[in-house]
Amino acid sequence: AGSDRSDSGNDWSPAPLYESSESSPSVARVLVVDDEPTVRRMLARLLSEAGYEVVEATDGAGALGAAMQSEAKFDLVITDIKMPGMDGRELGRHLNAALPGLPVLYISGYTSVPGGGLGDSGADAPFVRKPFDPDDLLRKVEAMLRDQAS
């Protein structure tokens, strides 16, 4: 009886957070989506340690449910492109339709994105190739959040 709930289509759960009595509403909320537990947990830990509030999802359907059902909005979604069921591209399209303006950072172990760009118009979308340098990823996240705020 472990915590694995992979039989559920909405398998998402908040990452462990450091509670603070001086909780700031300016803390960015990031939804991390990857079907590989090691990668997902590493991303969640990296972002949590950098001060972000992180929610994890194991697949696209769970991520979409998390984004739609969450009382507090997300500021950024980081998703793997290749996942079983709803892949990262499809998730990005659903999020763009339901929550326009929510930035999505795509990650993948592939050297190039199959099928061209990731954006709705086929244009390039923010993309980081795995394995990535943690500092490079954090810089990309910070830049995307800064662009979103301006």
mmCIF file of C-alpha atoms in Angstrom:
data_model
loop_
_atom_site.group_PDB
_atom_site.id
_atom_site.type_symbol
_atom_site.label_atom_id
_atom_site.label_comp_id
_atom_site.label_asym_id
_atom_site.label_seq_id
_atom_site.Cartn_x
_atom_site.Cartn_y
_atom_site.Cartn_z
ATOM 1 C CA ALA A 1 0.000 0.000 0.000
ATOM 2 C CA GLY A 2 2.240 2.743 -1.314
ATOM 3 C CA SER A 3 1.433 6.226 -2.482
ATOM 4 C CA ASP A 4 1.399 5.204 -6.143
ATOM 5 C CA ARG A 5 -1.961 6.122 -7.596
ATOM 6 C CA SER A 6 -1.119 5.525 -11.237
ATOM 7 C CA ASP A 7 -4.511 3.905 -11.822
ATOM 8 C CA SER A 8 -6.132 7.315 -11.397
ATOM 9 C CA GLY A 9 -6.452 9.672 -14.339
ATOM 10 C CA ASN A 10 -6.056 12.665 -12.039
ATOM 11 C CA ASP A 11 -2.852 11.612 -10.329
ATOM 12 C CA TRP A 12 -1.476 14.888 -8.997
ATOM 13 C CA SER A 13 -0.455 15.985 -5.608
ATOM 14 C CA PRO A 14 1.224 18.995 -4.060
ATOM 15 C CA ALA A 15 4.940 18.725 -3.651
ATOM 16 C CA PRO A 16 6.177 19.077 -0.069
ATOM 17 C CA LEU A 17 6.355 22.750 0.784
ATOM 18 C CA TYR A 18 8.235 24.607 3.447
ATOM 19 C CA GLU A 19 5.595 26.275 5.620
ATOM 20 C CA SER A 20 6.257 29.828 6.649
ATOM 21 C CA SER A 21 4.234 32.139 8.837
ATOM 22 C CA GLU A 22 5.260 34.955 6.504
ATOM 23 C CA SER A 23 3.799 33.370 3.389
ATOM 24 C CA SER A 24 4.010 35.822 0.516
ATOM 25 C CA PRO A 25 1.287 35.937 -2.121
ATOM 26 C CA SER A 26 3.990 36.785 -4.661
ATOM 27 C CA VAL A 27 5.430 33.254 -4.638
ATOM 28 C CA ALA A 28 5.039 31.809 -8.124
ATOM 29 C CA ARG A 29 3.078 28.539 -8.458
ATOM 30 C CA VAL A 30 4.528 26.028 -10.902
ATOM 31 C CA LEU A 31 2.845 22.860 -12.185
ATOM 32 C CA VAL A 32 5.432 20.181 -13.061
ATOM 33 C CA VAL A 33 4.275 17.392 -15.393
ATOM 34 C CA ASP A 34 6.417 14.356 -16.207
ATOM 35 C CA ASP A 35 5.629 10.652 -16.301
ATOM 36 C CA GLU A 36 9.170 9.820 -15.152
ATOM 37 C CA PRO A 37 9.083 9.980 -11.319
ATOM 38 C CA THR A 38 12.799 10.709 -10.987
ATOM 39 C CA VAL A 39 12.699 13.678 -13.344
ATOM 40 C CA ARG A 40 9.436 15.021 -11.883
ATOM 41 C CA ARG A 41 10.698 14.839 -8.294
ATOM 42 C CA MET A 42 14.039 16.384 -9.206
ATOM 43 C CA LEU A 43 12.280 19.293 -10.925
ATOM 44 C CA ALA A 44 9.894 19.750 -7.996
ATOM 45 C CA ARG A 45 12.769 19.758 -5.521
ATOM 46 C CA LEU A 46 14.855 22.186 -7.603
ATOM 47 C CA LEU A 47 11.941 24.609 -7.941
ATOM 48 C CA SER A 48 10.867 24.267 -4.291
ATOM 49 C CA GLU A 49 14.400 24.978 -3.112
ATOM 50 C CA ALA A 50 14.425 28.049 -5.375
ATOM 51 C CA GLY A 51 11.349 29.333 -3.547
ATOM 52 C CA TYR A 52 8.537 28.341 -5.880
ATOM 53 C CA GLU A 53 5.324 26.618 -4.834
ATOM 54 C CA VAL A 54 5.197 23.364 -6.810
ATOM 55 C CA VAL A 55 2.417 20.948 -7.695
ATOM 56 C CA GLU A 56 3.278 17.699 -9.482
ATOM 57 C CA ALA A 57 1.294 15.738 -12.054
ATOM 58 C CA THR A 58 2.237 12.384 -13.569
ATOM 59 C CA ASP A 59 0.453 12.889 -16.892
ATOM 60 C CA GLY A 60 -1.335 15.396 -19.089
ATOM 61 C CA ALA A 61 -4.839 14.525 -17.913
ATOM 62 C CA GLY A 62 -3.848 14.904 -14.262
ATOM 63 C CA ALA A 63 -2.131 18.215 -15.022
ATOM 64 C CA LEU A 64 -5.170 19.554 -16.841
ATOM 65 C CA GLY A 65 -7.358 18.560 -13.906
ATOM 66 C CA ALA A 66 -4.973 20.240 -11.461
ATOM 67 C CA ALA A 67 -4.893 23.453 -13.496
ATOM 68 C CA MET A 68 -8.667 23.591 -13.900
ATOM 69 C CA GLN A 69 -9.584 22.610 -10.316
ATOM 70 C CA SER A 70 -7.006 24.616 -8.389
ATOM 71 C CA GLU A 71 -8.379 27.562 -6.444
ATOM 72 C CA ALA A 72 -5.089 29.422 -6.816
ATOM 73 C CA LYS A 73 -3.879 29.959 -10.358
ATOM 74 C CA PHE A 74 -0.617 28.609 -11.693
ATOM 75 C CA ASP A 75 2.007 31.007 -13.007
ATOM 76 C CA LEU A 76 3.857 28.452 -15.150
ATOM 77 C CA VAL A 77 3.552 24.862 -16.373
ATOM 78 C CA ILE A 78 6.639 22.758 -17.079
ATOM 79 C CA THR A 79 5.742 19.644 -19.045
ATOM 80 C CA ASP A 80 7.503 16.776 -20.702
ATOM 81 C CA ILE A 81 6.519 16.483 -24.360
ATOM 82 C CA LYS A 82 6.449 12.707 -24.694
ATOM 83 C CA MET A 83 4.083 11.086 -22.202
ATOM 84 C CA PRO A 84 1.531 8.301 -22.523
ATOM 85 C CA GLY A 85 -2.069 9.371 -23.033
ATOM 86 C CA MET A 86 -2.228 13.150 -23.326
ATOM 87 C CA ASP A 87 1.247 14.306 -24.322
ATOM 88 C CA GLY A 88 2.753 17.690 -23.550
ATOM 89 C CA ARG A 89 1.688 19.253 -26.858
ATOM 90 C CA GLU A 90 -1.940 18.294 -26.346
ATOM 91 C CA LEU A 91 -1.779 19.505 -22.746
ATOM 92 C CA GLY A 92 -0.389 22.828 -23.974
ATOM 93 C CA ARG A 93 -3.243 23.198 -26.489
ATOM 94 C CA HIS A 94 -5.876 22.445 -23.821
ATOM 95 C CA LEU A 95 -4.270 24.869 -21.361
ATOM 96 C CA ASN A 96 -4.023 27.597 -23.997
ATOM 97 C CA ALA A 97 -7.737 27.196 -24.809
ATOM 98 C CA ALA A 98 -8.919 27.051 -21.181
ATOM 99 C CA LEU A 99 -6.386 29.363 -19.521
ATOM 100 C CA PRO A 100 -5.025 31.741 -22.176
ATOM 101 C CA GLY A 101 -1.796 33.403 -21.187
ATOM 102 C CA LEU A 102 -0.581 30.598 -18.904
ATOM 103 C CA PRO A 103 3.025 30.051 -20.002
ATOM 104 C CA VAL A 104 4.181 26.515 -20.760
ATOM 105 C CA LEU A 105 7.815 25.401 -20.760
ATOM 106 C CA TYR A 106 8.318 22.149 -22.675
ATOM 107 C CA ILE A 107 11.060 19.668 -21.781
ATOM 108 C CA SER A 108 12.184 16.573 -23.650
ATOM 109 C CA GLY A 109 15.056 14.164 -23.959
ATOM 110 C CA TYR A 110 14.836 14.401 -27.747
ATOM 111 C CA THR A 111 17.390 16.653 -29.426
ATOM 112 C CA SER A 112 14.754 18.233 -31.629
ATOM 113 C CA VAL A 113 11.045 18.620 -31.281
ATOM 114 C CA PRO A 114 9.349 16.180 -33.657
ATOM 115 C CA GLY A 115 6.797 17.833 -35.910
ATOM 116 C CA GLY A 116 8.145 21.371 -35.740
ATOM 117 C CA GLY A 117 7.281 24.052 -33.255
ATOM 118 C CA LEU A 118 5.188 23.613 -30.154
ATOM 119 C CA GLY A 119 3.116 26.757 -30.310
ATOM 120 C CA ASP A 120 -0.423 26.876 -31.679
ATOM 121 C CA SER A 121 0.762 28.475 -34.895
ATOM 122 C CA GLY A 122 3.642 26.016 -35.244
ATOM 123 C CA ALA A 123 5.949 28.703 -33.917
ATOM 124 C CA ASP A 124 8.706 27.997 -31.477
ATOM 125 C CA ALA A 125 7.684 27.655 -27.863
ATOM 126 C CA PRO A 126 9.946 27.710 -24.803
ATOM 127 C CA PHE A 127 11.857 24.427 -24.785
ATOM 128 C CA VAL A 128 14.640 22.884 -22.690
ATOM 129 C CA ARG A 129 16.328 19.624 -23.629
ATOM 130 C CA LYS A 130 16.924 16.931 -21.010
ATOM 131 C CA PRO A 131 19.278 16.421 -19.344
ATOM 132 C CA PHE A 132 19.427 20.089 -18.431
ATOM 133 C CA ASP A 133 21.669 22.101 -16.188
ATOM 134 C CA PRO A 134 19.637 23.083 -13.083
ATOM 135 C CA ASP A 135 20.903 26.678 -13.199
ATOM 136 C CA ASP A 136 19.979 26.998 -16.887
ATOM 137 C CA LEU A 137 16.488 25.690 -16.188
ATOM 138 C CA LEU A 138 16.005 28.093 -13.269
ATOM 139 C CA ARG A 139 17.157 31.001 -15.440
ATOM 140 C CA LYS A 140 14.623 29.995 -18.109
ATOM 141 C CA VAL A 141 11.839 29.727 -15.497
ATOM 142 C CA GLU A 142 12.745 33.132 -14.031
ATOM 143 C CA ALA A 143 12.794 34.718 -17.491
ATOM 144 C CA MET A 144 9.401 33.255 -18.394
ATOM 145 C CA LEU A 145 7.852 34.429 -15.129
ATOM 146 C CA ARG A 146 9.396 37.881 -15.555
ATOM 147 C CA ASP A 147 8.007 38.114 -19.120
ATOM 148 C CA GLN A 148 4.590 37.009 -17.852
ATOM 149 C CA ALA A 149 4.572 39.697 -15.153
ATOM 150 C CA SER A 150 5.419 42.509 -17.553
#
